[in-house]
Amino acid sequence: MRAPFDAAVDRHGPTVLRVCRAVLGPGPDADDAWSETFISALRAWPGLPEDTDVEAWLVRVAHRRAVDVVRRSARDAVPGGAADDIAVLDARAQRAGGTQVAESDDDVSDSHVWEVVAALPTRQRVCVAYRYLGGLRYAEIAELTGGTEAAARRAAADGIASLRRMITAGNSETGNTNDVAANEADLRARRSDD
């Protein structure tokens, strides 16, 4: 038997928020996407099959709501579709000057990590977020992004490699190399095999 909806919000809410923040950047747009995700989920909850992977389903809903938030804030209408979703997120990043980082956010323990994630190319950022924050399989990521499973795997791997390089470069400037090892160990611990 599936857990009550409020238990699903408690259990998966933080993951969905991390995904929204990774895709949209910390701030009100990510919070809006999070809220809209759970409003949509509440409407669909009674008809959701019992065997549904709730976390993966919520991450897919969050992806769609994040794209909706971007489209709503854009001046020009943008056509729909998985490949177009990446273009919408790319356009948003360009309008924001390449990064979308809040000046202060009490819920984010390391703003440097968010800055580095926001600096990734859109496809890499989205694939890293869905894989490592949302726990989606590469086939599910490919479906959401309109690419192939191999392309999703490559984008996530390239994104992680870029994150390692950028974080290592930032930490070597400050002399803090322990954070790099801890961050890499954390990423490895979160990753589950397909």
Short mmCIF file of C-alpha atoms in Angstrom, two decimals:
data_model
loop_
_atom_site.label_atom_id
_atom_site.label_comp_id
_atom_site.label_asym_id
_atom_site.label_seq_id
_atom_site.Cartn_x
_atom_site.Cartn_y
_atom_site.Cartn_z
CA MET A 1 0.00 0.00 0.00
CA ARG A 2 1.29 3.44 -0.95
CA ALA A 3 2.13 5.90 1.82
CA PRO A 4 -0.13 8.92 2.38
CA PHE A 5 0.63 11.98 0.29
CA ASP A 6 1.93 14.05 3.21
CA ALA A 7 4.44 11.28 4.00
CA ALA A 8 5.64 11.40 0.38
CA VAL A 9 6.10 15.17 0.66
CA ASP A 10 8.10 14.74 3.87
CA ARG A 11 10.23 11.96 2.44
CA HIS A 12 10.87 13.27 -1.09
CA GLY A 13 10.42 17.03 -0.66
CA PRO A 14 14.12 17.74 0.00
CA THR A 15 15.20 15.76 -3.08
CA VAL A 16 12.69 17.56 -5.28
CA LEU A 17 13.84 20.93 -3.92
CA ARG A 18 17.50 20.07 -4.63
CA VAL A 19 16.57 19.15 -8.20
CA CYS A 20 14.57 22.36 -8.67
CA ARG A 21 17.47 24.41 -7.31
CA ALA A 22 20.00 22.62 -9.49
CA VAL A 23 17.91 23.25 -12.60
CA LEU A 24 16.65 26.78 -11.83
CA GLY A 25 19.15 28.03 -9.26
CA PRO A 26 18.28 28.75 -5.64
CA GLY A 27 15.57 31.32 -5.19
CA PRO A 28 11.89 31.95 -5.74
CA ASP A 29 11.67 30.20 -9.12
CA ALA A 30 12.95 26.94 -7.61
CA ASP A 31 10.54 27.34 -4.70
CA ASP A 32 7.67 27.93 -7.15
CA ALA A 33 8.62 24.84 -9.15
CA TRP A 34 8.76 22.81 -5.91
CA SER A 35 5.29 24.00 -4.88
CA GLU A 36 3.83 23.38 -8.33
CA THR A 37 5.38 19.91 -8.37
CA PHE A 38 3.51 18.89 -5.25
CA ILE A 39 0.27 20.58 -6.33
CA SER A 40 0.40 18.56 -9.56
CA ALA A 41 1.38 15.44 -7.62
CA LEU A 42 -1.53 15.87 -5.21
CA ARG A 43 -3.96 16.03 -8.13
CA ALA A 44 -2.52 12.86 -9.68
CA TRP A 45 -1.94 10.99 -6.40
CA PRO A 46 -5.25 9.05 -6.24
CA GLY A 47 -4.70 7.54 -9.71
CA LEU A 48 -1.00 6.77 -9.29
CA PRO A 49 -0.27 3.05 -9.69
CA GLU A 50 0.86 1.32 -6.49
CA ASP A 51 4.16 0.13 -8.00
CA THR A 52 5.28 3.63 -9.06
CA ASP A 53 8.75 4.76 -8.00
CA VAL A 54 7.44 7.88 -6.25
CA GLU A 55 10.77 9.70 -6.05
CA ALA A 56 11.55 9.23 -9.76
CA TRP A 57 7.99 10.22 -10.66
CA LEU A 58 8.24 13.40 -8.55
CA VAL A 59 11.56 14.32 -10.19
CA ARG A 60 9.93 13.98 -13.62
CA VAL A 61 7.05 16.19 -12.47
CA ALA A 62 9.59 18.69 -11.05
CA HIS A 63 11.36 18.81 -14.43
CA ARG A 64 8.13 19.71 -16.17
CA ARG A 65 7.21 22.33 -13.56
CA ALA A 66 10.72 23.88 -13.77
CA VAL A 67 10.35 24.23 -17.53
CA ASP A 68 6.86 25.71 -16.99
CA VAL A 69 8.30 28.31 -14.59
CA VAL A 70 10.91 29.31 -17.17
CA ARG A 71 8.37 29.48 -19.99
CA ARG A 72 6.03 31.57 -17.89
CA SER A 73 8.78 34.06 -17.13
CA ALA A 74 9.97 34.25 -20.74
CA ARG A 75 8.67 37.05 -22.90
CA ASP A 76 8.34 34.93 -26.03
CA ALA A 77 6.35 31.73 -26.23
CA VAL A 78 8.55 28.67 -26.63
CA PRO A 79 7.33 25.45 -28.26
CA GLY A 80 7.10 22.34 -26.09
CA GLY A 81 9.00 19.08 -26.26
CA ALA A 82 11.87 17.42 -24.45
CA ALA A 83 14.61 18.83 -26.71
CA ASP A 84 13.00 22.27 -26.49
CA ASP A 85 13.01 22.03 -22.68
CA ILE A 86 16.81 22.11 -22.71
CA ALA A 87 16.71 25.10 -25.08
CA VAL A 88 14.35 26.90 -22.68
CA LEU A 89 16.71 26.28 -19.76
CA ASP A 90 19.71 27.37 -21.90
CA ALA A 91 17.97 30.63 -22.78
CA ARG A 92 17.23 31.27 -19.11
CA ALA A 93 20.87 30.72 -18.15
CA GLN A 94 22.01 33.13 -20.87
CA ARG A 95 19.54 35.81 -19.73
CA ALA A 96 20.79 35.35 -16.17
CA GLY A 97 24.40 35.78 -17.26
CA GLY A 98 25.26 32.10 -17.04
CA THR A 99 24.66 31.62 -13.33
CA GLN A 100 21.59 31.66 -11.17
CA VAL A 101 22.82 31.77 -7.62
CA ALA A 102 21.10 33.44 -4.72
CA GLU A 103 23.23 35.81 -2.66
CA SER A 104 22.26 34.07 0.54
CA ASP A 105 20.28 30.96 1.21
CA ASP A 106 20.20 29.43 4.67
CA ASP A 107 19.21 26.00 3.31
CA VAL A 108 22.29 25.75 1.09
CA SER A 109 25.32 24.82 3.15
CA ASP A 110 27.91 25.52 0.48
CA SER A 111 27.07 28.33 -1.92
CA HIS A 112 30.29 27.62 -3.83
CA VAL A 113 28.90 24.24 -4.88
CA TRP A 114 25.72 25.89 -6.19
CA GLU A 115 27.83 28.44 -8.10
CA VAL A 116 29.85 25.66 -9.68
CA VAL A 117 26.74 23.64 -10.55
CA ALA A 118 25.10 26.74 -12.05
CA ALA A 119 28.21 27.30 -14.21
CA LEU A 120 27.81 23.92 -15.93
CA PRO A 121 26.34 23.84 -19.44
CA THR A 122 22.58 23.31 -19.20
CA ARG A 123 22.46 19.72 -20.45
CA GLN A 124 25.24 18.67 -18.07
CA ARG A 125 23.64 20.52 -15.15
CA VAL A 126 20.26 18.90 -15.79
CA CYS A 127 21.72 15.39 -16.23
CA VAL A 128 23.84 15.72 -13.07
CA ALA A 129 20.83 17.00 -11.12
CA TYR A 130 18.49 14.25 -12.28
CA ARG A 131 21.07 11.49 -11.79
CA TYR A 132 22.75 12.48 -8.54
CA LEU A 133 20.12 14.60 -6.82
CA GLY A 134 16.99 12.98 -8.22
CA GLY A 135 18.25 9.41 -8.47
CA LEU A 136 16.84 8.85 -11.96
CA ARG A 137 18.16 6.12 -14.24
CA TYR A 138 19.84 7.24 -17.45
CA ALA A 139 16.91 5.95 -19.54
CA GLU A 140 14.55 8.22 -17.57
CA ILE A 141 16.92 11.17 -17.97
CA ALA A 142 17.06 10.54 -21.73
CA GLU A 143 13.27 10.57 -21.87
CA LEU A 144 13.10 13.89 -20.01
CA THR A 145 15.85 15.60 -22.00
CA GLY A 146 14.93 14.27 -25.42
CA GLY A 147 18.25 12.51 -26.00
CA THR A 148 19.59 9.00 -25.85
CA GLU A 149 20.59 7.03 -22.80
CA ALA A 150 24.23 7.19 -23.93
CA ALA A 151 24.02 10.97 -24.33
CA ALA A 152 22.54 11.35 -20.84
CA ARG A 153 25.28 9.14 -19.40
CA ARG A 154 27.96 11.16 -21.25
CA ALA A 155 26.51 14.53 -20.17
CA ALA A 156 26.34 13.41 -16.53
CA ALA A 157 29.92 12.07 -16.65
CA ASP A 158 31.17 15.26 -18.32
CA GLY A 159 29.29 17.33 -15.75
CA ILE A 160 30.82 15.45 -12.82
CA ALA A 161 34.29 15.75 -14.39
CA SER A 162 33.76 19.50 -14.84
CA LEU A 163 32.53 19.84 -11.26
CA ARG A 164 35.61 18.03 -9.98
CA ARG A 165 37.91 20.29 -12.01
CA MET A 166 36.15 23.49 -10.94
CA ILE A 167 35.90 22.52 -7.27
CA THR A 168 39.51 21.32 -7.23
CA ALA A 169 40.66 24.58 -8.83
CA GLY A 170 38.66 26.60 -6.30
CA ASN A 171 39.95 24.58 -3.35
CA SER A 172 43.57 24.62 -4.52
CA GLU A 173 43.39 28.42 -4.56
CA THR A 174 42.26 28.41 -0.93
CA GLY A 175 44.44 25.45 0.07
CA ASN A 176 41.40 23.37 1.09
CA THR A 177 41.82 19.96 -0.54
CA ASN A 178 39.91 17.92 2.05
CA ASP A 179 36.58 19.24 0.73
CA VAL A 180 37.33 17.82 -2.74
CA ALA A 181 37.82 14.29 -1.38
CA ALA A 182 34.70 14.60 0.77
CA ASN A 183 32.62 15.88 -2.15
CA GLU A 184 33.82 13.08 -4.44
CA ALA A 185 33.15 10.45 -1.76
CA ASP A 186 29.66 11.88 -1.24
CA LEU A 187 28.92 11.73 -4.99
CA ARG A 188 30.15 8.13 -5.18
CA ALA A 189 28.03 7.18 -2.16
CA ARG A 190 24.89 8.71 -3.72
CA ARG A 191 25.35 7.01 -7.06
CA SER A 192 23.52 3.75 -7.54
CA ASP A 193 24.17 1.41 -10.45
CA ASP A 194 21.55 1.21 -13.21
#
